PDB file of C-alpha atoms in Angstrom:
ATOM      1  CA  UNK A   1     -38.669 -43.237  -1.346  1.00 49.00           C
ATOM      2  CA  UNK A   2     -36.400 -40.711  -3.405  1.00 66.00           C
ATOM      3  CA  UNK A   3     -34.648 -37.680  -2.242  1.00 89.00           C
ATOM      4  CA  UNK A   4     -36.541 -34.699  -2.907  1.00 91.00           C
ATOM      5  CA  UNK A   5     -35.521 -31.146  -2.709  1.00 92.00           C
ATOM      6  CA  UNK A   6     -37.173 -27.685  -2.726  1.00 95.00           C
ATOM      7  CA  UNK A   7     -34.736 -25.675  -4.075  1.00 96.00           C
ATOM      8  CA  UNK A   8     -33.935 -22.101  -5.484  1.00 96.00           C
ATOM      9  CA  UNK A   9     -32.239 -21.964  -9.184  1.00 96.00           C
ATOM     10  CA  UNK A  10     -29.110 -19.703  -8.501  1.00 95.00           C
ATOM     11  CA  UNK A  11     -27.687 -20.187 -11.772  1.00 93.00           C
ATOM     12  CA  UNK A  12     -28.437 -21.809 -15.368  1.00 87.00           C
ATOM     13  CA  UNK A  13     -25.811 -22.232 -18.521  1.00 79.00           C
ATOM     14  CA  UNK A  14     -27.549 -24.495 -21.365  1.00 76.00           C
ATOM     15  CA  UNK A  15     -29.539 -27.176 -19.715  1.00 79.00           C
ATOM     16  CA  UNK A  16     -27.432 -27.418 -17.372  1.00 84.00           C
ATOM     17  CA  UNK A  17     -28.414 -25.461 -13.749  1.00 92.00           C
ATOM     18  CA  UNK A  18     -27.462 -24.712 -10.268  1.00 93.00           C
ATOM     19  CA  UNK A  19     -29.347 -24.876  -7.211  1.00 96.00           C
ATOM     20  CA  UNK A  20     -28.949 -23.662  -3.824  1.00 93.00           C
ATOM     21  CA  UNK A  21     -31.222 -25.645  -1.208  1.00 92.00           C
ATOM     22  CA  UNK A  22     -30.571 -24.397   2.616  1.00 87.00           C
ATOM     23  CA  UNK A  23     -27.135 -23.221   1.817  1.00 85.00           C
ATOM     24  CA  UNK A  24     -26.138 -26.718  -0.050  1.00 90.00           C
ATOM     25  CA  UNK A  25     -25.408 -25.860  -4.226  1.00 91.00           C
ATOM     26  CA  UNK A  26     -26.868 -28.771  -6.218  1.00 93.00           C
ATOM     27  CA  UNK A  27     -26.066 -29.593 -10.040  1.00 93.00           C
ATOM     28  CA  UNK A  28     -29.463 -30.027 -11.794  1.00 93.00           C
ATOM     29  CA  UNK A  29     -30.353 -30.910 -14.939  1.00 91.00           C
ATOM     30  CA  UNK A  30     -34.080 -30.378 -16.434  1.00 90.00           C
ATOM     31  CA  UNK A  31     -35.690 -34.173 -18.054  1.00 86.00           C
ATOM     32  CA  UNK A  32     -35.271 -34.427 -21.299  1.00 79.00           C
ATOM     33  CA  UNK A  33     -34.648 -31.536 -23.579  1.00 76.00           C
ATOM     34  CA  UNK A  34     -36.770 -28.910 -21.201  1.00 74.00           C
ATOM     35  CA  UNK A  35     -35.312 -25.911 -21.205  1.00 76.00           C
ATOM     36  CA  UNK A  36     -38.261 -23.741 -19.440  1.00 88.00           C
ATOM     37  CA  UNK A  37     -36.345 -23.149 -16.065  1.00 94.00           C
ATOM     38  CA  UNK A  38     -35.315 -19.422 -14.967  1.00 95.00           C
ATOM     39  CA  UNK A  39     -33.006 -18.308 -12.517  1.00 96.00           C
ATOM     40  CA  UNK A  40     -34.653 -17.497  -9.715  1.00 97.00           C
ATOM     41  CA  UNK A  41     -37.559 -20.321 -10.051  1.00 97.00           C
ATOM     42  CA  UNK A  42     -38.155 -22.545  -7.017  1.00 97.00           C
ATOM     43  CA  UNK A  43     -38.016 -25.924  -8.166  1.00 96.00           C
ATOM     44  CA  UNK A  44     -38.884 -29.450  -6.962  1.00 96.00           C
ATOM     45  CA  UNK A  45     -35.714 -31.550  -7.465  1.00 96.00           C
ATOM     46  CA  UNK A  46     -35.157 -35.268  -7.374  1.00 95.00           C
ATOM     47  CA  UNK A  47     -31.548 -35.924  -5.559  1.00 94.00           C
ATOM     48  CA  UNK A  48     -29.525 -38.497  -7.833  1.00 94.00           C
ATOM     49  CA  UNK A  49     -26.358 -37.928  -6.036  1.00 92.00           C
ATOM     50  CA  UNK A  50     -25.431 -36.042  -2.509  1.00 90.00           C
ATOM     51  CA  UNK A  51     -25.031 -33.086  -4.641  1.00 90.00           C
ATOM     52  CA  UNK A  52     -26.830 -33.501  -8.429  1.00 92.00           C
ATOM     53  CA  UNK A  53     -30.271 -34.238  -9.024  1.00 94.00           C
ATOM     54  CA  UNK A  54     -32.688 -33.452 -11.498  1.00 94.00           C
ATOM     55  CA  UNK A  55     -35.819 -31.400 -12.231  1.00 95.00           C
ATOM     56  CA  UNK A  56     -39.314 -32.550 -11.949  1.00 92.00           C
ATOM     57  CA  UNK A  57     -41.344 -29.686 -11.297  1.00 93.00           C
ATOM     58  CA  UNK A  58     -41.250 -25.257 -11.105  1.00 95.00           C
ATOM     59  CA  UNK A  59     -43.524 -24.340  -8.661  1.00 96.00           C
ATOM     60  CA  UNK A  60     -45.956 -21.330  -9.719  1.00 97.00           C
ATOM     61  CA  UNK A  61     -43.781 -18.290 -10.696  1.00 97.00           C
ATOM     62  CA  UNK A  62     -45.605 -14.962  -9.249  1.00 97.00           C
ATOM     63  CA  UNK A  63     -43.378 -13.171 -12.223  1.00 97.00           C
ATOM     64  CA  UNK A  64     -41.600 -13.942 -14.846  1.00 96.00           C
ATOM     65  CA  UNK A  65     -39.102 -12.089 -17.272  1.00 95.00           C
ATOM     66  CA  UNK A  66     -37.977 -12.541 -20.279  1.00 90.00           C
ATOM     67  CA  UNK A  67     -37.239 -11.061 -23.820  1.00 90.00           C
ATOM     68  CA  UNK A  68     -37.986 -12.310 -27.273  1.00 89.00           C
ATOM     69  CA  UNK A  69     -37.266 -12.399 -30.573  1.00 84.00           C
ATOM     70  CA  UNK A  70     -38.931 -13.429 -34.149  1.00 81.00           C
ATOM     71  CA  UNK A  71     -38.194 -17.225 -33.179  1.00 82.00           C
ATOM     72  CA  UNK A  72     -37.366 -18.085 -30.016  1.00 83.00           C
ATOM     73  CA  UNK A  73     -37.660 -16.488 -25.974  1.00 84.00           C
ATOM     74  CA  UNK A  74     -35.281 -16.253 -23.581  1.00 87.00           C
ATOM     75  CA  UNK A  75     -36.220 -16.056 -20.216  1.00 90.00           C
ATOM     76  CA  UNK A  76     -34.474 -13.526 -17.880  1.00 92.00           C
ATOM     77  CA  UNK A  77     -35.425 -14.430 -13.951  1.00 96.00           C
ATOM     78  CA  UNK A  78     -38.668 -16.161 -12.284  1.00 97.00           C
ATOM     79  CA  UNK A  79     -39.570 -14.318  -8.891  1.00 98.00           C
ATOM     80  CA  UNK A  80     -38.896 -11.020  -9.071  1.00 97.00           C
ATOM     81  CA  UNK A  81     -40.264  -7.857  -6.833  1.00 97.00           C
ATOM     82  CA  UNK A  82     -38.000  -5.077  -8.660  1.00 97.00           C
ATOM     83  CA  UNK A  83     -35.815  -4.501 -12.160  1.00 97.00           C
ATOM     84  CA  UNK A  84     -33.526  -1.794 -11.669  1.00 97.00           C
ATOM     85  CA  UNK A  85     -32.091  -0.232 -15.231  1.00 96.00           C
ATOM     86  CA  UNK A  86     -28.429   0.857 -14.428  1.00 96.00           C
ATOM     87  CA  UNK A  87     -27.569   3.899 -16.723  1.00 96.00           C
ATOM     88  CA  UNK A  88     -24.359   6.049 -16.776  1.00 96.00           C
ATOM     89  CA  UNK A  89     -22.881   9.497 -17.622  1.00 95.00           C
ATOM     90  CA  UNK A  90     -20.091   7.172 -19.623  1.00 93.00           C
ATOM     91  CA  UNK A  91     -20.763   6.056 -21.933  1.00 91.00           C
ATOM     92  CA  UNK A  92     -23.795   6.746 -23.860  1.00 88.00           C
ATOM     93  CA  UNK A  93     -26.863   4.947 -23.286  1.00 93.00           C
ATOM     94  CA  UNK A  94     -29.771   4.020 -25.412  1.00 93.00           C
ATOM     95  CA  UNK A  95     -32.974   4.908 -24.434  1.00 94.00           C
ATOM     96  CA  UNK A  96     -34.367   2.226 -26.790  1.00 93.00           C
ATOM     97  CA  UNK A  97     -32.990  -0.488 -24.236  1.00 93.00           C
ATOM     98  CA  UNK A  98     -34.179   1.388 -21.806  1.00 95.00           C
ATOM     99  CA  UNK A  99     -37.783   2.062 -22.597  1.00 95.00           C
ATOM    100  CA  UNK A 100     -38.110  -1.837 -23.361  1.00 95.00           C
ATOM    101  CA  UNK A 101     -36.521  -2.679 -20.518  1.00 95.00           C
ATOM    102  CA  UNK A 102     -39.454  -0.256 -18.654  1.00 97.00           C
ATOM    103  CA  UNK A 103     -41.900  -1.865 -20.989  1.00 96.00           C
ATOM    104  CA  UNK A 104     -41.024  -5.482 -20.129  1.00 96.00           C
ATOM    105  CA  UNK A 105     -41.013  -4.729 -16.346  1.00 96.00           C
ATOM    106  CA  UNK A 106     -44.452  -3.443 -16.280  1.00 97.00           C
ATOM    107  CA  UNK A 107     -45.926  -5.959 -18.576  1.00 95.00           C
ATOM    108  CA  UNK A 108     -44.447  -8.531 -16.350  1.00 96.00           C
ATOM    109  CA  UNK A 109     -45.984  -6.764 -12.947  1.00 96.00           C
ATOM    110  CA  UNK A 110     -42.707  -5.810 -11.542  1.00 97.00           C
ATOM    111  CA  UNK A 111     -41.915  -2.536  -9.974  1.00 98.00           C
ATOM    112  CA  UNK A 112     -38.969  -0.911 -11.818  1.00 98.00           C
ATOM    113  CA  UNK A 113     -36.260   1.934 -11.355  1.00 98.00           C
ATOM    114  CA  UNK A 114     -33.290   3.455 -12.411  1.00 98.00           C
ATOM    115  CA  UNK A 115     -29.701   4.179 -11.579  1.00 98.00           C
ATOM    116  CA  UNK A 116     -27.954   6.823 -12.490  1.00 98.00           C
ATOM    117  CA  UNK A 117     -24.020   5.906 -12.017  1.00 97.00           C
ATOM    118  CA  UNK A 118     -21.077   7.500 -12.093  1.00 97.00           C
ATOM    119  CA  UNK A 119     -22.482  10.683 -10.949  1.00 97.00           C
ATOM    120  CA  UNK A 120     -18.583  11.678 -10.394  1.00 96.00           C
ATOM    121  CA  UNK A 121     -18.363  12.234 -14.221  1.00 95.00           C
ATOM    122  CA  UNK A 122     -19.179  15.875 -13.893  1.00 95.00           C
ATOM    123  CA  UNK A 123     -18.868  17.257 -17.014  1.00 95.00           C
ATOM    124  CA  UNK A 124     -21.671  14.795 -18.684  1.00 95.00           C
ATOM    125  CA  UNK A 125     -23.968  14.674 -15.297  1.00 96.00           C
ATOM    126  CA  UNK A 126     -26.550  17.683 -16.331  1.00 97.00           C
ATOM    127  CA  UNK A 127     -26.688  16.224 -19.641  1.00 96.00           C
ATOM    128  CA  UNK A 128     -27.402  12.525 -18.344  1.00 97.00           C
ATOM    129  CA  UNK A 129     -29.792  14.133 -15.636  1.00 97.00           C
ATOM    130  CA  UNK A 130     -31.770  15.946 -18.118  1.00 96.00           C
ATOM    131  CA  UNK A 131     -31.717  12.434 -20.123  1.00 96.00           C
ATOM    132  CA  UNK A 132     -33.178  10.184 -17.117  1.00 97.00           C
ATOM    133  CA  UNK A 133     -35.867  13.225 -16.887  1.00 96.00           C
ATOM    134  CA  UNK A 134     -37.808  11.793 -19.569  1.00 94.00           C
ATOM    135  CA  UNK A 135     -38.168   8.217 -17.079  1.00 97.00           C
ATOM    136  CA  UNK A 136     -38.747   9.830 -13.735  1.00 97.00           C
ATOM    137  CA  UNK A 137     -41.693  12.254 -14.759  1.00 96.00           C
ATOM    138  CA  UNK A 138     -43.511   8.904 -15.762  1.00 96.00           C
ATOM    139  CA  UNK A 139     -42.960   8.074 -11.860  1.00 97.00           C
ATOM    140  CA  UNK A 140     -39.887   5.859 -12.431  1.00 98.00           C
ATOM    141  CA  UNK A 141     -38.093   6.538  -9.343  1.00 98.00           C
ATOM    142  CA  UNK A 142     -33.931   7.439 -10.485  1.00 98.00           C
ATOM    143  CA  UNK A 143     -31.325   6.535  -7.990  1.00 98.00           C
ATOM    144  CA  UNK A 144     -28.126   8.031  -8.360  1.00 98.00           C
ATOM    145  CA  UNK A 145     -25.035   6.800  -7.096  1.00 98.00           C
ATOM    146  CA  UNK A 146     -21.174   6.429  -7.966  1.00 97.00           C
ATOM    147  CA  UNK A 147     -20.086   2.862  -6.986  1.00 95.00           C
ATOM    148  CA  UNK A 148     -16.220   3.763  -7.666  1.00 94.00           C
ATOM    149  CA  UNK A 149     -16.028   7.174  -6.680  1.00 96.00           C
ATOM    150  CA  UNK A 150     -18.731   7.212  -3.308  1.00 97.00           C
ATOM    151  CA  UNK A 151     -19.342   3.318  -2.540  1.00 96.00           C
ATOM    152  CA  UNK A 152     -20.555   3.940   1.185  1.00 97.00           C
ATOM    153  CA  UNK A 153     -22.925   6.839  -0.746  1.00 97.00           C
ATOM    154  CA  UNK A 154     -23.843   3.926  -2.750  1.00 97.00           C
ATOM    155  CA  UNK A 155     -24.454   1.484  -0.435  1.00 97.00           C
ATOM    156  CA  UNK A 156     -26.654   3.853   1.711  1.00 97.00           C
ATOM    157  CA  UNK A 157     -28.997   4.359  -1.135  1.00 97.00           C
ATOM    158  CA  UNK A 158     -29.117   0.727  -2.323  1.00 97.00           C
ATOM    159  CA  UNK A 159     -29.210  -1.226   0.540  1.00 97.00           C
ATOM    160  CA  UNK A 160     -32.235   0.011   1.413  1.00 97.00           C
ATOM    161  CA  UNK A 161     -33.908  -0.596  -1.460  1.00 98.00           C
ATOM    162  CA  UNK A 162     -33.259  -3.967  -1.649  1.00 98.00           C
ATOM    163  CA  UNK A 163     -34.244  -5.292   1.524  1.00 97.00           C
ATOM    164  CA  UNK A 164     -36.738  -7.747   1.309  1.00 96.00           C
ATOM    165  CA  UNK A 165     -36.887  -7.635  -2.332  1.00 97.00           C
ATOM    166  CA  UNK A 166     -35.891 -10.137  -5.072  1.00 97.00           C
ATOM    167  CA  UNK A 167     -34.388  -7.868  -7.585  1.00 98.00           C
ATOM    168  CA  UNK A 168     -32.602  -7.672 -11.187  1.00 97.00           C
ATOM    169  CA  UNK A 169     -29.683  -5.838 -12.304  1.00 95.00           C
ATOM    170  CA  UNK A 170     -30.032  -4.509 -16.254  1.00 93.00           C
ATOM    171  CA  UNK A 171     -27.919  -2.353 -18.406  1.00 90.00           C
ATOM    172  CA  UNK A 172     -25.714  -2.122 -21.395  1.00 90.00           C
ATOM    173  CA  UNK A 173     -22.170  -3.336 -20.918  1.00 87.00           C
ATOM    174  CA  UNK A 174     -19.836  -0.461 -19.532  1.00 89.00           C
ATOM    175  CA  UNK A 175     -22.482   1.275 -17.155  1.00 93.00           C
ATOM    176  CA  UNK A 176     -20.777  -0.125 -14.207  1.00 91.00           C
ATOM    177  CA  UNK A 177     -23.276  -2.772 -13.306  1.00 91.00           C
ATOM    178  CA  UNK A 178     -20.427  -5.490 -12.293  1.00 88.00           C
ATOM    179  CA  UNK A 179     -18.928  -2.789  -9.825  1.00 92.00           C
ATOM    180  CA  UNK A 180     -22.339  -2.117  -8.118  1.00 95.00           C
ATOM    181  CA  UNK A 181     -22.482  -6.159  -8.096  1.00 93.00           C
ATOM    182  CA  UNK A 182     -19.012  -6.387  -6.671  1.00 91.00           C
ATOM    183  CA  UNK A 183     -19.990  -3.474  -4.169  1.00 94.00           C
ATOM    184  CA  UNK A 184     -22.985  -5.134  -2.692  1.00 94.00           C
ATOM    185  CA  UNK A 185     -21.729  -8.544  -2.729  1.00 92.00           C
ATOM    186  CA  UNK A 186     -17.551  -8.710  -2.132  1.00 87.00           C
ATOM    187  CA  UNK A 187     -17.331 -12.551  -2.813  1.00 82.00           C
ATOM    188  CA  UNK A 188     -19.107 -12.343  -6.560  1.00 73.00           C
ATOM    189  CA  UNK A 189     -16.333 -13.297  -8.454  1.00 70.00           C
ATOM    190  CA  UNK A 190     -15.488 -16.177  -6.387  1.00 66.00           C
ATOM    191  CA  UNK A 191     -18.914 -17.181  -6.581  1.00 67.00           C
ATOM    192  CA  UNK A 192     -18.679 -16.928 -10.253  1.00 68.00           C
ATOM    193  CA  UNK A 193     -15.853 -18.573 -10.636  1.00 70.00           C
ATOM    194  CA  UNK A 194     -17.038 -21.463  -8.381  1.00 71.00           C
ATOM    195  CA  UNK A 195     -20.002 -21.425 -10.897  1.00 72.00           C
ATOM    196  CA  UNK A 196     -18.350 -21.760 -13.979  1.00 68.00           C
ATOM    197  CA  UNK A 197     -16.927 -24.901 -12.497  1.00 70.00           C
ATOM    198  CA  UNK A 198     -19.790 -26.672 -11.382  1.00 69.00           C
ATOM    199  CA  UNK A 199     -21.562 -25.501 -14.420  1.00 68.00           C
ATOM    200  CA  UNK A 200     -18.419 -26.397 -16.574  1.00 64.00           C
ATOM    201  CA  UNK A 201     -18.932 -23.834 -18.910  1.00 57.00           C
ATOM    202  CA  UNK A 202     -14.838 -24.116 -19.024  1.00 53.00           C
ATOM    203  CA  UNK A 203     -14.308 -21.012 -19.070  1.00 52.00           C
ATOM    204  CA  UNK A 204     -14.720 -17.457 -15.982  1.00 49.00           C
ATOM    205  CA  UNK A 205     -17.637 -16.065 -17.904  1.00 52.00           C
ATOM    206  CA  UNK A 206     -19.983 -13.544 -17.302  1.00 52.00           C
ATOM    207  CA  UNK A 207     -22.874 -14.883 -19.649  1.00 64.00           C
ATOM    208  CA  UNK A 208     -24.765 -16.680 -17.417  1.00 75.00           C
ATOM    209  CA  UNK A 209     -27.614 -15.276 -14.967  1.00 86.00           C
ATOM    210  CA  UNK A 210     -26.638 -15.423 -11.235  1.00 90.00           C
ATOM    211  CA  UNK A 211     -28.746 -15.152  -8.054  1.00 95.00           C
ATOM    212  CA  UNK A 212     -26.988 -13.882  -4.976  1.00 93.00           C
ATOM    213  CA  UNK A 213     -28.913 -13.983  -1.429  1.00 92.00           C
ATOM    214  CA  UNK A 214     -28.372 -11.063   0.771  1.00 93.00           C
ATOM    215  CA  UNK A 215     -28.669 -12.450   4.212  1.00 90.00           C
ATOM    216  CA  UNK A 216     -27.650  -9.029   5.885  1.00 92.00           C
ATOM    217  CA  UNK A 217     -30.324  -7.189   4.511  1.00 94.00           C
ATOM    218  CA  UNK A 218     -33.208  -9.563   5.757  1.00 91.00           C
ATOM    219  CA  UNK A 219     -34.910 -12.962   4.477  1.00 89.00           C
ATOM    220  CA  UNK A 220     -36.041 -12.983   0.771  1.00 90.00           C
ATOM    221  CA  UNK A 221     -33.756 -10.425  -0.082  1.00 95.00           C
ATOM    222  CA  UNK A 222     -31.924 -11.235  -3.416  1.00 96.00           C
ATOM    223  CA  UNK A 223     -30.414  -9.928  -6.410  1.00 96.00           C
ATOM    224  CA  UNK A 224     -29.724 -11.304 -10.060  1.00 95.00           C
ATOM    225  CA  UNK A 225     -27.282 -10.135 -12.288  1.00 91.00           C
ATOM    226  CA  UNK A 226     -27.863 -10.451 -15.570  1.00 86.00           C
ATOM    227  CA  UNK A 227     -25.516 -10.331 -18.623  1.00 80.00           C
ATOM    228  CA  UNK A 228     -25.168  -6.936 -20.365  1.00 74.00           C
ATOM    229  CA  UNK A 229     -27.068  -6.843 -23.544  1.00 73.00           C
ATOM    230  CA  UNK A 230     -27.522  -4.313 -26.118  1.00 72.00           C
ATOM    231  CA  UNK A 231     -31.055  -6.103 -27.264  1.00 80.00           C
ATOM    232  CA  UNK A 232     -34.157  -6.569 -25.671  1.00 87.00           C
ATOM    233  CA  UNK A 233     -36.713  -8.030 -28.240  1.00 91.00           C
ATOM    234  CA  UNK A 234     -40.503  -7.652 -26.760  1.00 94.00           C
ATOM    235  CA  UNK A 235     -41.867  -9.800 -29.638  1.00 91.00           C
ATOM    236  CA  UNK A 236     -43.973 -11.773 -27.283  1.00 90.00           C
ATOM    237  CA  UNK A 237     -46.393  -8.701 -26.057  1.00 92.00           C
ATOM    238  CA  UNK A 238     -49.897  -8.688 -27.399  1.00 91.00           C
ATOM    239  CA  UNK A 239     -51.096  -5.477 -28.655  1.00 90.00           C
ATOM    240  CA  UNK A 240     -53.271  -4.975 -25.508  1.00 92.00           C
ATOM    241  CA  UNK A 241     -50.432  -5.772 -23.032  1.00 94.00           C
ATOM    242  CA  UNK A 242     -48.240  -3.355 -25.266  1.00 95.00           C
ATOM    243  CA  UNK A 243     -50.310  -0.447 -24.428  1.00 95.00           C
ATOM    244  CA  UNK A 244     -50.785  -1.123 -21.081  1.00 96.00           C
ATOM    245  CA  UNK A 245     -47.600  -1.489 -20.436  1.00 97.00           C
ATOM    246  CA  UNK A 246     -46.732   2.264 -21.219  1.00 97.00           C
ATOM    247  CA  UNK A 247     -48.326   3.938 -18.282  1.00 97.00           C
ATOM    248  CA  UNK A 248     -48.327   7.050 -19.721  1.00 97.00           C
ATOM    249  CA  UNK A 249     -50.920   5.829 -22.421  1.00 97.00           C
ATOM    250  CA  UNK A 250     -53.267   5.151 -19.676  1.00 96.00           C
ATOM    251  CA  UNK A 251     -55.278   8.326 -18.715  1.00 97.00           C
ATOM    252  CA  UNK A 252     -55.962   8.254 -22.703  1.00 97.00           C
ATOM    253  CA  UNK A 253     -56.855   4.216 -23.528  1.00 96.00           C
ATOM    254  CA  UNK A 254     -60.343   4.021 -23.912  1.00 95.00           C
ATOM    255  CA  UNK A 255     -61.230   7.901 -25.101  1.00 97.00           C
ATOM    256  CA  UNK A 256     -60.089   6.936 -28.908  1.00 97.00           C
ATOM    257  CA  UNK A 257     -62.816   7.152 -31.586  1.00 96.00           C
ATOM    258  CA  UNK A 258     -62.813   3.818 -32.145  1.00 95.00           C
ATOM    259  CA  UNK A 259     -62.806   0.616 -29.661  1.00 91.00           C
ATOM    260  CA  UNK A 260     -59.871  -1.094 -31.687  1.00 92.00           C
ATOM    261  CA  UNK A 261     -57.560   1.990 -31.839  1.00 95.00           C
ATOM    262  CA  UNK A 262     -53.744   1.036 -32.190  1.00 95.00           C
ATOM    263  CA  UNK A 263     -52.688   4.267 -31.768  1.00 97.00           C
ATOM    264  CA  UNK A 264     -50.746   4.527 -34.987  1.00 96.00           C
ATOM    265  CA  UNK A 265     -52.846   6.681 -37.726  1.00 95.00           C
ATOM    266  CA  UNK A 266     -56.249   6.235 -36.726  1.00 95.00           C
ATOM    267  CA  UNK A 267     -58.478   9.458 -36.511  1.00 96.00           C
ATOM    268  CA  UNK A 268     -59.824  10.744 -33.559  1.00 97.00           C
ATOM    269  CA  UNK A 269     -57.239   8.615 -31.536  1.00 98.00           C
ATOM    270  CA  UNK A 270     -56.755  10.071 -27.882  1.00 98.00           C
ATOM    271  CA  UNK A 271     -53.126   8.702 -27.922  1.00 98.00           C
ATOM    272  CA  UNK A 272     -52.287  10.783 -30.882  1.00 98.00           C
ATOM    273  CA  UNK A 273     -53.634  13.892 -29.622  1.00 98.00           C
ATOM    274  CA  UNK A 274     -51.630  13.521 -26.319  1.00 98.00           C
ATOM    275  CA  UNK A 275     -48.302  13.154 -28.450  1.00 98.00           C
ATOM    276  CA  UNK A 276     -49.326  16.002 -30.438  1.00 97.00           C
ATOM    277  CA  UNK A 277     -49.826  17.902 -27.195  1.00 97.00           C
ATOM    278  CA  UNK A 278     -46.240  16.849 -26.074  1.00 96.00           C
ATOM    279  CA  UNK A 279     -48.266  15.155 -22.985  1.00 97.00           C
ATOM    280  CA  UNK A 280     -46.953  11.772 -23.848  1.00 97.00           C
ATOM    281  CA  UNK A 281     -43.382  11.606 -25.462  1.00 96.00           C
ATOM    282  CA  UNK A 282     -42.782  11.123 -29.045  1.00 96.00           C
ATOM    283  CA  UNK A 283     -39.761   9.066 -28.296  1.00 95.00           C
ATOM    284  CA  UNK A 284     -42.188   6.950 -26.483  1.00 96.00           C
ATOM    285  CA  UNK A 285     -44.539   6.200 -28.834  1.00 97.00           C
ATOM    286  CA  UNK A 286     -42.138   5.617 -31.851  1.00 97.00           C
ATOM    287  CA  UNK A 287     -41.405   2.593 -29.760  1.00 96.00           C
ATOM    288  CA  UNK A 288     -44.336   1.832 -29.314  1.00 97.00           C
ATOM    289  CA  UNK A 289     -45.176   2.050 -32.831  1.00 96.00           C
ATOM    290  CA  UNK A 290     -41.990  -0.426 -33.190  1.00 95.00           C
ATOM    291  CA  UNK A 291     -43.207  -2.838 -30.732  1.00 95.00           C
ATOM    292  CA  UNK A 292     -46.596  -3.279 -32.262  1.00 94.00           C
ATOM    293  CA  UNK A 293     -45.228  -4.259 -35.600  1.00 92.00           C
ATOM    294  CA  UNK A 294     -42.279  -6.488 -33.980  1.00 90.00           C
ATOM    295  CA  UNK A 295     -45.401  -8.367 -32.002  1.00 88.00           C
ATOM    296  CA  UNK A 296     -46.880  -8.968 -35.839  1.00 86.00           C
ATOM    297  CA  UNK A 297     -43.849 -10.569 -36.627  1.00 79.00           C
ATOM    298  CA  UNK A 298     -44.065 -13.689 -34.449  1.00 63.00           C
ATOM    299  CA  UNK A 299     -42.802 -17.223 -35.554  1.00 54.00           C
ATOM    300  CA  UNK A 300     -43.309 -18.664 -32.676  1.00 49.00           C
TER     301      UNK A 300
END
């Protein structure tokens, strides 16, 4: 009779993956040339060795992630409760990422917010405030915190909101994500490190996923930080799941003229008139507009 393990993927570079079952971190690789496993899947592993093995089966993901482009997915984390968008006052962000980032959460049936950081910055907070308006009067609840400046502030907000929840970090790089990482979990870039080894990606890198548990704050509490990006490609939404997935469309989807509406030029279009309106925002629906033809594009 072989080992088998029920394990939880922690970490993934390539096809090559790390597992953590009851505290023990497992080298896995998937069979074959599989590459369909997600950080934060819960997988069925066959041990080869006290501490390799390899993967025969992901149990049923209640969520999945992930962004796309014209040929190819990539898939963010399996598992998730919560995405939290991490914004700052320095520098700039793009509320491109961040509307996708919105879209893909509710498309995927995961509760998302934001976090303002580096509140300290006075001199651009109004401006940023004003910015993170547009999310939180759509009911996106905005958190804000300054992990350098006020970490026990920070703590006392977040902690809180991650108990009990299996959550992602997202953002552009230079919004401070890593120093909210570091805040809630001290030992990250030892685990890291330690990761890059067993993962021999040769080098201390920050482009891989990672899952950290968060024992103090109760059981199935977790968080996953994910590498900053400055893309998030949506090409895999339908047009129905596109227009669901902005929830300000919703009070209007069904009261168009006609039963196919896209929302684009069509007369009569219930959308439309809300943008005209200035109920829904024109922002908004520019990328939405975007989205629909990106979805046209698909290779894949």
């Amino acid at each position: 009779m072989s080992d088998q393990r029920l394990a939880t993927i922690i970490a993934a570079h390539g096809r090559h993956y790390l597992a953590e079952a009851d505290g023990v971190k497992l080298q896995c690789v998937t069979r074959g040339k599989k590459t369909n496993v997600a950080v934060g899947d819960l997988v069925n592993i066959t041990m080869t060795s006290p501490d390799q093995g390899v993967i025969d089966k992901i149990e049923e993901r209640k969520t999945l992630l992930y962004r796309s482009d014209q040929y190819k997915s990539k898939l963010l984390a399996a598992n998730l409760t919560q995405l939290f968008i991490v914004v700052a006052t320095e520098p700039g962000f793009t509320d491109d990422l961040v509307s996708r980032s919105l879209v893909a959460a509710e498309a995927a049936g995961i509760k998302a917010h934001l976090i303002l950081n580096k509140t300290d910055v006075v001199a651009s907070l109004e401006r940023t405030r004003e910015r993170v308006r547009a999310y939180s009067s759509l009911g996106y609840p905005v958190h804000e915190v300054s992990a350098k400046a006020n970490p026990e502030h920070t703590l006392s907000v977040l902690k809180p909101l991650l108990a009990g929840q299996s959550s992602i970090l997202i953002g552009q790089s230079g919004m401070g994500k890593s120093s909210l990482i570091n805040l809630l979990i001290p030992e990250a870039d030892i685990a890291v490190r330690e990761i890059s080894a067993a993962l021999d990606t040769g080098k201390h890198t920050t482009t891989f996923t990672r899952l950290y548990t968060l024992p103090a704050l109760g059981p199935d509490s977790a968080i996953i930080d994910s590498p900053g990006f400055q893309e998030f490609g949506l090409y895999h939404l339908s047009e129905g799941m596109l227009e669901r997935a902005f929830v300000e469309f919703e009070p209007y989807l069904g009261h168009c003229k006609f039963y196919n509406c896209r929302h684009l030029i069509e007369p009569q279009c219930a959308v439309l008139a809300a943008v005209q309106e200035g109920k829904i925002a024109k922002m908004r629906h520019t990328l939405y507009g975007q989205l629909l033809h990106e979805s046209s594009q698909t290779l894949y």
